[in-house]
C-alpha cells in the first residue's frame, strides 16, 4: 500500500488523494478508515473529504488494508489549516438620487474569520460624495451641475483578501423653479393705456433654462389695473408709481410672485372754448396743463367781452 504524499488541506477545500494497493496473490483488497474524523472517507481507493472550520488542526487516523484474511494498518495524519475568507458585502446601495437631495449609503461587510478586522474604503467615487471609512457611510448632495451617471467602486478587505462592490449612481435632473431677482427696465405708460411686460424687462435666475427664450410672463391680479396675459392696463384715474404683481414660467414651473413698478402718467387734458366766430374748438394741452389753461381762459374772457359788450 502506497499512501498519499499530500497531507494538508485548508478548510472548505476538497482533499482528494488516491491510495495505491497491490497483493501478490491477487486477492481482492478493501480499504477502510479507523478512528477517522467524520469529514474524511475512502471509496474506490480514493481518500477524500472537505473539512470545515471546526475541523481545523491535525486529523490523525488509521488506514486499513485487508484481503479478508490479513489486515495491514498504517497511521496517517492530515493537517487542516483555517482558510482565510474574503469579506462578504451585506449592503445594497440605491442607484438613483435627485439633484439637490442628500444621497446616503452605509456600506457594510462581514468576515467568516472572526479574528479578522474588516477595513472599508473606496477605489472610485465622484468628488461630491464623501466616504467615512470607519462607518462605511457614503454621503453627499449633488447639485444641478452633477446631473449624470457616476461609477462607484467600494472595497472591503481583511488584509489578505479583498471584496469589491461596483455600481453606477444616476443623478436625476429636477426642474429648478425660476426666481425673478429684480426689475431690469424702467417702465411707464399713460393711464388707461395697455403696456406689455416682456421677459427682458425682468432679471431671472434659473440654472437649467435659457434666458430669455425659455420663459413667459404672466400678470397677477392687483389694485388699480386690469390685465390679460402679460399686458397690464392702469385704470384711467390712476397717476404715479403703480405696483404690478408678475410671475414667470419656465415651461414646467411658475416662479413666486414678484412686484414691479410702472410709472403711470396722467392722460392729457382736453379744453373746449369758443373763438370769435362762436365755433367750438377742442385743444389738447400738455401735462401739467394748469399754466396753459389759465392763459387760454384769459384769452377766451377777452374775446367774450369784445363779442358781447355790456
PDB file of N, CA and C in Angstrom, residues 85-89 107-121 133-136 155-163:
ATOM      1  N   UNK A  85     -11.158  33.732   4.699  1.00  0.00           N
ATOM      2  CA  UNK A  85     -12.355  34.022   3.926  1.00  0.00           C
ATOM      3  C   UNK A  85     -12.382  35.505   3.565  1.00  0.00           C
ATOM      4  N   UNK A  86     -12.637  35.757   2.304  1.00  0.00           N
ATOM      5  CA  UNK A  86     -12.781  37.147   1.880  1.00  0.00           C
ATOM      6  C   UNK A  86     -14.027  37.738   2.527  1.00  0.00           C
ATOM      7  N   UNK A  87     -14.023  39.022   2.817  1.00  0.00           N
ATOM      8  CA  UNK A  87     -15.207  39.647   3.421  1.00  0.00           C
ATOM      9  C   UNK A  87     -16.444  39.484   2.541  1.00  0.00           C
ATOM     10  N   UNK A  88     -17.571  39.366   3.176  1.00  0.00           N
ATOM     11  CA  UNK A  88     -18.857  39.301   2.471  1.00  0.00           C
ATOM     12  C   UNK A  88     -19.559  40.648   2.599  1.00  0.00           C
ATOM     13  N   UNK A  89     -19.927  41.239   1.462  1.00  0.00           N
ATOM     14  CA  UNK A  89     -20.648  42.515   1.476  1.00  0.00           C
ATOM     15  C   UNK A  89     -22.131  42.234   1.711  1.00  0.00           C
ATOM     16  N   UNK A 107     -22.175  51.354   3.663  1.00  0.00           N
ATOM     17  CA  UNK A 107     -21.514  50.175   3.102  1.00  0.00           C
ATOM     18  C   UNK A 107     -21.136  49.236   4.250  1.00  0.00           C
ATOM     19  N   UNK A 108     -21.609  47.974   4.181  1.00  0.00           N
ATOM     20  CA  UNK A 108     -21.370  47.023   5.268  1.00  0.00           C
ATOM     21  C   UNK A 108     -20.785  45.725   4.721  1.00  0.00           C
ATOM     22  N   UNK A 109     -19.931  45.084   5.552  1.00  0.00           N
ATOM     23  CA  UNK A 109     -19.341  43.794   5.186  1.00  0.00           C
ATOM     24  C   UNK A 109     -19.036  43.005   6.448  1.00  0.00           C
ATOM     25  N   UNK A 110     -19.073  41.677   6.327  1.00  0.00           N
ATOM     26  CA  UNK A 110     -18.722  40.780   7.431  1.00  0.00           C
ATOM     27  C   UNK A 110     -17.627  39.830   6.963  1.00  0.00           C
ATOM     28  N   UNK A 111     -17.039  39.089   7.927  1.00  0.00           N
ATOM     29  CA  UNK A 111     -15.973  38.136   7.610  1.00  0.00           C
ATOM     30  C   UNK A 111     -16.190  36.863   8.424  1.00  0.00           C
ATOM     31  N   UNK A 112     -16.057  35.713   7.745  1.00  0.00           N
ATOM     32  CA  UNK A 112     -16.243  34.434   8.433  1.00  0.00           C
ATOM     33  C   UNK A 112     -15.116  34.148   9.423  1.00  0.00           C
ATOM     34  N   UNK A 113     -13.995  34.831   9.234  1.00  0.00           N
ATOM     35  CA  UNK A 113     -12.903  34.709  10.199  1.00  0.00           C
ATOM     36  C   UNK A 113     -13.125  35.756  11.286  1.00  0.00           C
ATOM     37  N   UNK A 114     -13.620  35.365  12.443  1.00  0.00           N
ATOM     38  CA  UNK A 114     -13.974  36.356  13.465  1.00  0.00           C
ATOM     39  C   UNK A 114     -12.794  37.168  13.958  1.00  0.00           C
ATOM     40  N   UNK A 115     -11.601  36.633  13.821  1.00  0.00           N
ATOM     41  CA  UNK A 115     -10.429  37.364  14.282  1.00  0.00           C
ATOM     42  C   UNK A 115      -9.976  38.425  13.285  1.00  0.00           C
ATOM     43  N   UNK A 116     -10.558  38.400  12.086  1.00  0.00           N
ATOM     44  CA  UNK A 116     -10.145  39.355  11.057  1.00  0.00           C
ATOM     45  C   UNK A 116     -10.911  40.668  11.208  1.00  0.00           C
ATOM     46  N   UNK A 117     -10.182  41.767  11.154  1.00  0.00           N
ATOM     47  CA  UNK A 117     -10.800  43.096  11.151  1.00  0.00           C
ATOM     48  C   UNK A 117     -11.026  43.520   9.703  1.00  0.00           C
ATOM     49  N   UNK A 118     -12.242  43.899   9.393  1.00  0.00           N
ATOM     50  CA  UNK A 118     -12.588  44.310   8.031  1.00  0.00           C
ATOM     51  C   UNK A 118     -12.433  45.825   7.906  1.00  0.00           C
ATOM     52  N   UNK A 119     -11.665  46.246   6.923  1.00  0.00           N
ATOM     53  CA  UNK A 119     -11.443  47.670   6.653  1.00  0.00           C
ATOM     54  C   UNK A 119     -12.237  48.048   5.408  1.00  0.00           C
ATOM     55  N   UNK A 120     -12.999  49.138   5.500  1.00  0.00           N
ATOM     56  CA  UNK A 120     -13.821  49.618   4.390  1.00  0.00           C
ATOM     57  C   UNK A 120     -13.184  50.846   3.767  1.00  0.00           C
ATOM     58  N   UNK A 121     -13.230  50.916   2.448  1.00  0.00           N
ATOM     59  CA  UNK A 121     -12.645  52.057   1.754  1.00  0.00           C
ATOM     60  C   UNK A 121     -13.284  52.163   0.375  1.00  0.00           C
ATOM     61  N   UNK A 133     -14.517  55.917   6.226  1.00  0.00           N
ATOM     62  CA  UNK A 133     -14.067  54.522   6.254  1.00  0.00           C
ATOM     63  C   UNK A 133     -14.450  53.807   7.547  1.00  0.00           C
ATOM     64  N   UNK A 134     -14.487  54.527   8.664  1.00  0.00           N
ATOM     65  CA  UNK A 134     -14.798  53.880   9.929  1.00  0.00           C
ATOM     66  C   UNK A 134     -16.206  53.316   9.992  1.00  0.00           C
ATOM     67  N   UNK A 135     -17.154  54.051   9.423  1.00  0.00           N
ATOM     68  CA  UNK A 135     -18.557  53.623   9.481  1.00  0.00           C
ATOM     69  C   UNK A 135     -19.080  53.086   8.160  1.00  0.00           C
ATOM     70  N   UNK A 136     -18.338  53.325   7.085  1.00  0.00           N
ATOM     71  CA  UNK A 136     -18.806  52.904   5.771  1.00  0.00           C
ATOM     72  C   UNK A 136     -19.842  53.833   5.170  1.00  0.00           C
ATOM     73  N   UNK A 155     -14.582  48.984  -1.447  1.00  0.00           N
ATOM     74  CA  UNK A 155     -13.881  47.736  -1.136  1.00  0.00           C
ATOM     75  C   UNK A 155     -13.959  47.424   0.348  1.00  0.00           C
ATOM     76  N   UNK A 156     -13.932  46.117   0.623  1.00  0.00           N
ATOM     77  CA  UNK A 156     -13.837  45.607   1.994  1.00  0.00           C
ATOM     78  C   UNK A 156     -12.686  44.613   2.012  1.00  0.00           C
ATOM     79  N   UNK A 157     -11.715  44.806   2.916  1.00  0.00           N
ATOM     80  CA  UNK A 157     -10.548  43.933   2.962  1.00  0.00           C
ATOM     81  C   UNK A 157     -10.259  43.503   4.393  1.00  0.00           C
ATOM     82  N   UNK A 158      -9.738  42.270   4.520  1.00  0.00           N
ATOM     83  CA  UNK A 158      -9.309  41.781   5.841  1.00  0.00           C
ATOM     84  C   UNK A 158      -7.787  41.746   5.940  1.00  0.00           C
ATOM     85  N   UNK A 159      -7.140  42.404   4.984  1.00  0.00           N
ATOM     86  CA  UNK A 159      -5.679  42.428   4.955  1.00  0.00           C
ATOM     87  C   UNK A 159      -5.084  41.342   4.082  1.00  0.00           C
ATOM     88  N   UNK A 160      -5.882  40.331   3.753  1.00  0.00           N
ATOM     89  CA  UNK A 160      -5.415  39.251   2.879  1.00  0.00           C
ATOM     90  C   UNK A 160      -6.249  39.214   1.605  1.00  0.00           C
ATOM     91  N   UNK A 161      -7.538  39.150   1.790  1.00  0.00           N
ATOM     92  CA  UNK A 161      -8.447  39.121   0.641  1.00  0.00           C
ATOM     93  C   UNK A 161      -9.314  40.371   0.633  1.00  0.00           C
ATOM     94  N   UNK A 162      -9.702  40.759  -0.583  1.00  0.00           N
ATOM     95  CA  UNK A 162     -10.494  41.973  -0.777  1.00  0.00           C
ATOM     96  C   UNK A 162     -11.731  41.655  -1.604  1.00  0.00           C
ATOM     97  N   UNK A 163     -12.840  42.230  -1.205  1.00  0.00           N
ATOM     98  CA  UNK A 163     -14.087  42.104  -1.963  1.00  0.00           C
ATOM     99  C   UNK A 163     -14.514  43.492  -2.415  1.00  0.00           C
TER     100      UNK A 163
END
